[in-house]
Amino acid sequence: MNVNQSAPPVPPFGQPQPVYPGYHQSSYGGQPGSTAPPTHYGAYNGPVPGYQETLAPGVSRAPPSLGAPPATTAQTPCGQAAYGQFGQGDVQNGPSSTVQMQRLSGSQPFGSAPLAPVVSQPTVLQPYGPLPTSSQVTAQLAGMQISGAMAPAPPTLGLGYGPPTSLASASGSFPNSGLYGSYSQGQAPPLSQTQGHPGAQPPQRSAPPQASSFTPPASGGPRMPSMSGPLLPGQGFGGPPVSQPNHVSSPPPQVLPPGTQMTGPPGPPPPMHSSQQPGYQLQQNGSFGPGRGPQPNYGSPYPGAPTFGSQPGPPQPLPPKRLDPDAIPSPIQVIEDDRNNRGSEPFVTGVRGQVPPLVTTNFLVKDQGNASPRYIRCTSYNIPCTSDMAKQAQVPLAAVIKPLARLPPEEASPYVVDHGESGPLRCNRCKAYMCPFMQFIEGGRRFQCCFCSCINDVPPQYFQHLDHTGKRVDAYDRPELSLGSYEFLATVDYCKNNKFPSPPAFIFMIDVSYNAIRSGLVRLLCEELKSLLDCLPREGRAEESAIRVGFVTYNKVLHFYNVKSSLAQPQMMVVSDVADMFVPLLDGFLVNVNESRAVITSLLDQIPEMFADTRETETVFAPVIQAGMEALKAAECAGKLFLFHTSLPIAEAPGKLKNRDDRKLINTDKEKTLFQPQTGAYQTLAKECVAQGCCVDLFLFPNQYVDVATLCVVPQLTGGSVYKYACFQVENDQERFLSDLRRDVQKVVGFDAVMRVRTSTGIRAVDFFGAFYMSNTTDVELAGLDGDKTVTVEFKHDDRLNEESGALLQCALLYTSCAGQRRLRIHNLALNCCTQLADLYRNCETDTLINYMAKFAYRGVLNSPVKTVRDALITQCAQILACYRKNCASPSSAGQTKSPIESTTEPPAVRASEERLSDGDIYLLENGLNLFLWVGASVQQGVVQSLFSVSSFSQITSGLSILPVLDNPLSKKVRGLVDSLRAQRSRYMKLIVVKQEDKLEMLFKHFLVEDKSLSGGASYVDFLCHMHKEIRQLLS
Ligand SMILES: [Zn+2]
């Protein structure tokens, strides 16, 4: 291990983790800690040679999101940037977005519209080999948590469907936009017809022509070479894991009593009778399969089993079967069920290994000893005891940690514990912080560390008697002994240079080149700042913010402003030597807003006028960041730079960039170079920023190629955010920009942060994903960290785990609060350990798995062709499912139809497929970046009037982005829904009204993720069939 551990011998798989520097243990009998060198965080372990200082750790802050857009924005004239304007390269670490579509009933009472039985177009089936029946797929996938992942996956994985691609595809085509577009690259090209399936395989004798592309999944049909004979009941068509506390994806009949059938070995193969398969129906509309509703075909306990039957059986003319979309796992159903089942009761964290409700469920949390799922979520809450088992299952072991997560008003922030000069109590050996799992012994005089088993003395001032159960009698009076999350006030030993920090500062750095002035950006921004500066983050109930502010404008040179309160007018100082950046003033640059209000207001009034006639089109970029960082350094504080920038920095200066946009590289092995920075200069700069606690938030307003992949390096490595407004125009984009800006400026940030994750013996953190910097293998350094940012941590075994003791995680975040207080925030989580794979699968958490896989994939595309990454993901999913099916699946009657769910608060969600749209209705689709309001051509006139204040469908303006404020219930309800959806996202989602059959509908359809993509990517059904085939191959 790369730890400079000295003292006590550690167990072979212990996890000795050196402390933060200068923390002296002597006060309670530990070995004296060495005083930290007064530099940056070298003392948190120092650089470890093996660590790659590449961009790799950064995951969602991102080239896939960000790298792609330049490729097209540069070549797309503004007027045609059909999509560039709708979204922005969202680069944050928050939970991934899902595409959700909700029907806003037009013709029926709002919110209660049952789904219309629309079958306008049959789902296309592709020649991925024999089709499993829907119930097979359902059985195979539905039971697992995986089922819930399917629909959220597309946008999350970001490999095509998601907003990033839509940005990239500003030209209007959707190259590779399908999540599973790899099929079209590497495998049989998917067919795009909506009728008929001229697939690779010749028509089967018993099938009508439409069936030619896939084999009827029955014994009467030809067998596939890959079939391995009848499947065992235990492995064939698995039902859901039993007694899942979560993600109940089907009605109760599927839920078996706990512990049944899941763990036993598979039984003997059941006899297969082709007669059990009554056959397939050919629907009149040319689509296959039975209509919705009960499926008489699947009465057998092993639905669809004959698909893989080895007995040929008598030839039997079987019409082809279309997969019933209602019978395959429905993500929205999973979400809905979880809301209904788990949204009403608080989630109490007292019990080890409980799977929390889905992230889409609103629930309250009661901390009773484990961290709230708002702070930590795991891919599984029951992890395999051995690495062999983990390898077999292929389920990644990871935690997604959002240390400063925002809480709903009903939940209290973590208590702050002050242990005075002695600081927080820690284990002498592994340096874990006192937590509810530490075991007090010897009458309370000592405690045994729950992470490394070391026996520690309890310092006299912390001594307390134990009750008859061995618990300290003050356990419930101390947050660190009874709660999962709490904070310690840090002592000076935890501070840089052994000095308590100063309050942080915000520096606003405004591009005043020609484009920024012409678009109206500078005027808009200066006007907004006048009021926004009153809303800087405050500590608790403090009357005013402790944060100081400073201002810089720039084009090819930089202008610093002295806004000292004693001045009558602001003073400008120009620095034109951008190659050797220095800060020309100290006193008067960073000021208190209230004290300097008059001067600041004057400055913000003058800036747009001063540069109104500028002809300067060239900008610098790196020197601007350098200047901000130097200013913070000079003021000896941490802080944040807000950069408002318009163009590729081509002026002669450090960090100068060239236009390297090359569309020819897309879909080649060199595509990844587009996602990588073109110079290492920004990485070096980022490192300096991290050392200073200088976080950079970047607002981009490009009219052409701007090389986001390079410009975002510093924001990414400093825990910042990037916002992008292509072809910014005040009238169209100000609402979105101002909304993002207000939120960004006001959000609470922890500065100069270091995060360490400790684990109990047997597992350890091996990899980290997110937007941060690491100078060694264990400490995640974040110049800034806000409530939207997460760090994903992957764990690996280094020893056998124990079912009885379970596994523990402790995340410690050392940071400076927005008032300048140095604190430690501690989150603890206990997990179960298992020796049965079924227990692992049953306790998986889909949202976290998807988050992990998305970040893993993101890192992958920086180094490998997208297709390789996509294939690897599919392979891993297939391995996970195959292992599940082989070891855990149990027979069940899957494929049942779902009972309609009535939702009282918002309209019921509709699956994201064109087939689900009725032209008499209105639907709202959300993808995390945009909100689309689709209006059917036959919507009742009254509804049109109520919502749009026009008398007919034809009068509705296509692309409308603001709904008129009308005083009627429908208008209020729809606008309220839009507002509430926006409030749930960290970025402002622009509304786009899409009329049926209008040209914008293409864009809308791009996000109907269950459909075949316009560029040929597989539909959801096709993909499940493909997975089914992959799984079968793995099992054979
Ligand atoms: Zn320990």
mmCIF file of C-alpha atoms in Angstrom, residues 84-279:
data_model
loop_
_atom_site.group_PDB
_atom_site.id
_atom_site.type_symbol
_atom_site.label_atom_id
_atom_site.label_comp_id
_atom_site.label_asym_id
_atom_site.label_seq_id
_atom_site.Cartn_x
_atom_site.Cartn_y
_atom_site.Cartn_z
ATOM 1 C CA GLY A 84 -27.235 23.724 -29.502
ATOM 2 C CA GLN A 85 -29.517 26.245 -28.023
ATOM 3 C CA PHE A 86 -31.702 23.878 -26.202
ATOM 4 C CA GLY A 87 -29.294 22.282 -23.934
ATOM 5 C CA GLN A 88 -25.971 22.887 -22.549
ATOM 6 C CA GLY A 89 -23.106 20.658 -21.899
ATOM 7 C CA ASP A 90 -24.100 19.690 -18.498
ATOM 8 C CA VAL A 91 -21.109 18.713 -16.577
ATOM 9 C CA GLN A 92 -21.818 17.853 -13.092
ATOM 10 C CA ASN A 93 -21.648 15.017 -10.804
ATOM 11 C CA GLY A 94 -25.127 14.905 -9.595
ATOM 12 C CA PRO A 95 -27.464 12.098 -10.095
ATOM 13 C CA SER A 96 -27.978 11.320 -13.647
ATOM 14 C CA SER A 97 -31.046 12.352 -15.397
ATOM 15 C CA THR A 98 -33.710 10.165 -16.701
ATOM 16 C CA VAL A 99 -35.977 10.710 -19.518
ATOM 17 C CA GLN A 100 -39.414 10.906 -18.166
ATOM 18 C CA MET A 101 -42.460 11.619 -20.058
ATOM 19 C CA GLN A 102 -45.709 12.532 -18.527
ATOM 20 C CA ARG A 103 -49.007 12.776 -20.141
ATOM 21 C CA LEU A 104 -50.825 15.956 -19.606
ATOM 22 C CA SER A 105 -54.197 14.901 -20.617
ATOM 23 C CA GLY A 106 -55.795 17.245 -22.983
ATOM 24 C CA SER A 107 -59.064 15.641 -23.638
ATOM 25 C CA GLN A 108 -59.587 14.268 -20.219
ATOM 26 C CA PRO A 109 -59.366 15.565 -16.730
ATOM 27 C CA PHE A 110 -55.847 16.531 -16.004
ATOM 28 C CA GLY A 111 -53.833 14.017 -14.174
ATOM 29 C CA SER A 112 -56.107 11.093 -14.430
ATOM 30 C CA ALA A 113 -55.855 10.075 -17.993
ATOM 31 C CA PRO A 114 -55.606 6.380 -18.460
ATOM 32 C CA LEU A 115 -53.342 5.302 -21.194
ATOM 33 C CA ALA A 116 -54.999 5.214 -24.493
ATOM 34 C CA PRO A 117 -54.568 1.973 -26.334
ATOM 35 C CA VAL A 118 -52.537 3.557 -29.031
ATOM 36 C CA VAL A 119 -50.751 1.342 -31.409
ATOM 37 C CA SER A 120 -49.790 3.595 -34.179
ATOM 38 C CA GLN A 121 -46.634 1.913 -35.206
ATOM 39 C CA PRO A 122 -45.384 -1.471 -34.293
ATOM 40 C CA THR A 123 -42.142 -1.624 -32.571
ATOM 41 C CA VAL A 124 -39.471 -2.706 -34.892
ATOM 42 C CA LEU A 125 -37.825 -5.950 -34.225
ATOM 43 C CA GLN A 126 -34.356 -6.526 -35.347
ATOM 44 C CA PRO A 127 -32.503 -9.562 -36.371
ATOM 45 C CA TYR A 128 -30.676 -10.206 -33.200
ATOM 46 C CA GLY A 129 -31.331 -13.826 -33.458
ATOM 47 C CA PRO A 130 -34.256 -15.599 -32.001
ATOM 48 C CA LEU A 131 -36.478 -13.448 -30.003
ATOM 49 C CA PRO A 132 -37.166 -14.374 -26.513
ATOM 50 C CA THR A 133 -40.663 -13.974 -25.474
ATOM 51 C CA SER A 134 -41.495 -10.923 -23.585
ATOM 52 C CA SER A 135 -42.016 -12.907 -20.490
ATOM 53 C CA GLN A 136 -38.614 -14.439 -20.804
ATOM 54 C CA VAL A 137 -37.037 -11.113 -21.009
ATOM 55 C CA THR A 138 -39.234 -9.886 -18.290
ATOM 56 C CA ALA A 139 -38.470 -12.781 -16.097
ATOM 57 C CA GLN A 140 -34.848 -12.445 -16.756
ATOM 58 C CA LEU A 141 -34.590 -8.796 -16.182
ATOM 59 C CA ALA A 142 -37.529 -7.666 -14.227
ATOM 60 C CA GLY A 143 -36.674 -9.265 -11.024
ATOM 61 C CA MET A 144 -33.334 -7.704 -10.722
ATOM 62 C CA GLN A 145 -32.688 -4.203 -9.815
ATOM 63 C CA ILE A 146 -31.293 -4.010 -13.268
ATOM 64 C CA SER A 147 -34.706 -3.732 -14.677
ATOM 65 C CA GLY A 148 -35.133 -0.353 -13.307
ATOM 66 C CA ALA A 149 -31.967 0.726 -14.896
ATOM 67 C CA MET A 150 -32.954 0.194 -18.402
ATOM 68 C CA ALA A 151 -34.734 3.348 -19.160
ATOM 69 C CA PRO A 152 -32.772 5.735 -17.124
ATOM 70 C CA ALA A 153 -29.754 4.239 -18.710
ATOM 71 C CA PRO A 154 -29.779 5.903 -22.054
ATOM 72 C CA PRO A 155 -29.419 9.466 -20.973
ATOM 73 C CA THR A 156 -27.263 8.504 -18.106
ATOM 74 C CA LEU A 157 -24.767 6.558 -20.043
ATOM 75 C CA GLY A 158 -24.403 9.484 -22.243
ATOM 76 C CA LEU A 159 -23.133 7.470 -25.102
ATOM 77 C CA GLY A 160 -25.641 8.670 -27.475
ATOM 78 C CA TYR A 161 -29.070 9.324 -26.331
ATOM 79 C CA GLY A 162 -28.300 11.853 -23.787
ATOM 80 C CA PRO A 163 -28.237 15.535 -24.063
ATOM 81 C CA PRO A 164 -24.596 15.627 -24.931
ATOM 82 C CA THR A 165 -25.224 13.976 -28.183
ATOM 83 C CA SER A 166 -28.082 16.160 -28.952
ATOM 84 C CA LEU A 167 -25.763 19.042 -28.542
ATOM 85 C CA ALA A 168 -23.233 17.442 -30.727
ATOM 86 C CA SER A 169 -25.764 16.850 -33.350
ATOM 87 C CA ALA A 170 -26.579 20.385 -34.009
ATOM 88 C CA SER A 171 -26.592 19.726 -37.663
ATOM 89 C CA GLY A 172 -29.773 17.872 -37.321
ATOM 90 C CA SER A 173 -28.506 14.433 -37.890
ATOM 91 C CA PHE A 174 -27.995 12.076 -35.056
ATOM 92 C CA PRO A 175 -24.861 10.216 -35.769
ATOM 93 C CA ASN A 176 -24.608 7.306 -33.495
ATOM 94 C CA SER A 177 -27.139 8.820 -31.343
ATOM 95 C CA GLY A 178 -28.560 5.546 -30.314
ATOM 96 C CA LEU A 179 -27.302 4.329 -27.077
ATOM 97 C CA TYR A 180 -26.820 1.022 -28.635
ATOM 98 C CA GLY A 181 -25.664 2.331 -31.870
ATOM 99 C CA SER A 182 -22.827 -0.053 -31.712
ATOM 100 C CA TYR A 183 -25.032 -2.594 -33.228
ATOM 101 C CA SER A 184 -25.097 -0.565 -36.283
ATOM 102 C CA GLN A 185 -21.386 -0.323 -36.322
ATOM 103 C CA GLY A 186 -20.134 -3.645 -35.426
ATOM 104 C CA GLN A 187 -22.924 -6.044 -35.884
ATOM 105 C CA ALA A 188 -25.780 -6.622 -38.132
ATOM 106 C CA PRO A 189 -27.044 -3.275 -39.144
ATOM 107 C CA PRO A 190 -30.371 -2.720 -37.588
ATOM 108 C CA LEU A 191 -33.199 -2.247 -39.903
ATOM 109 C CA SER A 192 -35.094 0.864 -39.786
ATOM 110 C CA GLN A 193 -38.341 -0.122 -41.300
ATOM 111 C CA THR A 194 -41.306 0.145 -39.140
ATOM 112 C CA GLN A 195 -43.029 -2.609 -40.940
ATOM 113 C CA GLY A 196 -41.562 -5.816 -42.050
ATOM 114 C CA HIS A 197 -38.249 -7.181 -41.028
ATOM 115 C CA PRO A 198 -36.068 -8.152 -43.882
ATOM 116 C CA GLY A 199 -33.461 -9.422 -41.603
ATOM 117 C CA ALA A 200 -30.418 -11.453 -42.076
ATOM 118 C CA GLN A 201 -32.171 -14.705 -41.699
ATOM 119 C CA PRO A 202 -34.373 -16.157 -44.318
ATOM 120 C CA PRO A 203 -38.010 -16.437 -43.610
ATOM 121 C CA GLN A 204 -38.910 -19.368 -41.507
ATOM 122 C CA ARG A 205 -41.243 -21.861 -42.855
ATOM 123 C CA SER A 206 -43.910 -21.315 -40.342
ATOM 124 C CA ALA A 207 -43.625 -17.653 -40.074
ATOM 125 C CA PRO A 208 -45.279 -14.993 -42.072
ATOM 126 C CA PRO A 209 -42.969 -12.723 -43.965
ATOM 127 C CA GLN A 210 -42.841 -10.176 -41.274
ATOM 128 C CA ALA A 211 -41.279 -12.656 -39.023
ATOM 129 C CA SER A 212 -38.360 -13.312 -41.196
ATOM 130 C CA SER A 213 -35.865 -11.483 -39.159
ATOM 131 C CA PHE A 214 -36.335 -13.404 -36.041
ATOM 132 C CA THR A 215 -37.001 -16.898 -35.105
ATOM 133 C CA PRO A 216 -40.213 -17.702 -33.452
ATOM 134 C CA PRO A 217 -39.238 -18.614 -29.984
ATOM 135 C CA ALA A 218 -40.879 -21.947 -29.960
ATOM 136 C CA SER A 219 -39.931 -25.494 -30.342
ATOM 137 C CA GLY A 220 -41.494 -25.571 -33.717
ATOM 138 C CA GLY A 221 -39.000 -23.140 -35.026
ATOM 139 C CA PRO A 222 -35.434 -23.777 -35.881
ATOM 140 C CA ARG A 223 -33.065 -24.024 -33.049
ATOM 141 C CA MET A 224 -30.139 -21.792 -32.653
ATOM 142 C CA PRO A 225 -26.738 -23.359 -32.407
ATOM 143 C CA SER A 226 -26.035 -21.458 -29.296
ATOM 144 C CA MET A 227 -28.842 -22.969 -27.385
ATOM 145 C CA SER A 228 -27.653 -25.204 -24.751
ATOM 146 C CA GLY A 229 -30.671 -27.185 -24.098
ATOM 147 C CA PRO A 230 -33.431 -26.704 -21.694
ATOM 148 C CA LEU A 231 -32.817 -24.301 -18.984
ATOM 149 C CA LEU A 232 -33.093 -25.271 -15.448
ATOM 150 C CA PRO A 233 -35.840 -23.818 -13.467
ATOM 151 C CA GLY A 234 -33.370 -22.089 -11.347
ATOM 152 C CA GLN A 235 -31.572 -20.578 -14.208
ATOM 153 C CA GLY A 236 -33.986 -20.332 -16.980
ATOM 154 C CA PHE A 237 -36.226 -17.428 -16.700
ATOM 155 C CA GLY A 238 -35.675 -15.972 -13.428
ATOM 156 C CA GLY A 239 -38.261 -14.098 -11.645
ATOM 157 C CA PRO A 240 -37.442 -11.248 -9.467
ATOM 158 C CA PRO A 241 -35.298 -11.698 -6.486
ATOM 159 C CA VAL A 242 -37.573 -12.422 -3.686
ATOM 160 C CA SER A 243 -38.584 -10.073 -0.991
ATOM 161 C CA GLN A 244 -36.810 -7.178 -2.385
ATOM 162 C CA PRO A 245 -37.186 -4.313 -0.129
ATOM 163 C CA ASN A 246 -36.889 -2.168 -3.137
ATOM 164 C CA HIS A 247 -37.664 -1.906 -6.754
ATOM 165 C CA VAL A 248 -40.665 -4.060 -6.751
ATOM 166 C CA SER A 249 -41.217 -4.028 -10.388
ATOM 167 C CA SER A 250 -44.249 -6.134 -10.608
ATOM 168 C CA PRO A 251 -47.339 -6.747 -8.644
ATOM 169 C CA PRO A 252 -47.231 -8.739 -5.444
ATOM 170 C CA PRO A 253 -47.685 -12.191 -6.932
ATOM 171 C CA GLN A 254 -44.091 -12.048 -8.038
ATOM 172 C CA VAL A 255 -42.815 -11.307 -4.649
ATOM 173 C CA LEU A 256 -42.010 -14.464 -2.882
ATOM 174 C CA PRO A 257 -41.463 -14.902 0.782
ATOM 175 C CA PRO A 258 -38.032 -13.990 1.898
ATOM 176 C CA GLY A 259 -35.442 -16.596 1.524
ATOM 177 C CA THR A 260 -37.354 -18.945 -0.607
ATOM 178 C CA GLN A 261 -36.004 -20.419 -3.741
ATOM 179 C CA MET A 262 -33.311 -17.943 -4.112
ATOM 180 C CA THR A 263 -30.396 -19.677 -2.697
ATOM 181 C CA GLY A 264 -30.813 -23.272 -3.526
ATOM 182 C CA PRO A 265 -29.144 -24.955 -6.399
ATOM 183 C CA PRO A 266 -31.065 -25.139 -9.565
ATOM 184 C CA GLY A 267 -33.270 -28.125 -9.834
ATOM 185 C CA PRO A 268 -33.472 -30.584 -12.625
ATOM 186 C CA PRO A 269 -34.721 -29.399 -15.920
ATOM 187 C CA PRO A 270 -38.426 -29.549 -16.178
ATOM 188 C CA PRO A 271 -39.863 -31.449 -19.022
ATOM 189 C CA MET A 272 -40.697 -29.217 -21.845
ATOM 190 C CA HIS A 273 -43.806 -29.590 -23.791
ATOM 191 C CA SER A 274 -44.273 -27.673 -26.868
ATOM 192 C CA SER A 275 -47.943 -27.983 -26.340
ATOM 193 C CA GLN A 276 -47.599 -25.556 -23.565
ATOM 194 C CA GLN A 277 -46.937 -22.988 -26.146
ATOM 195 C CA PRO A 278 -50.213 -22.270 -27.744
ATOM 196 C CA GLY A 279 -48.601 -20.161 -30.310
#
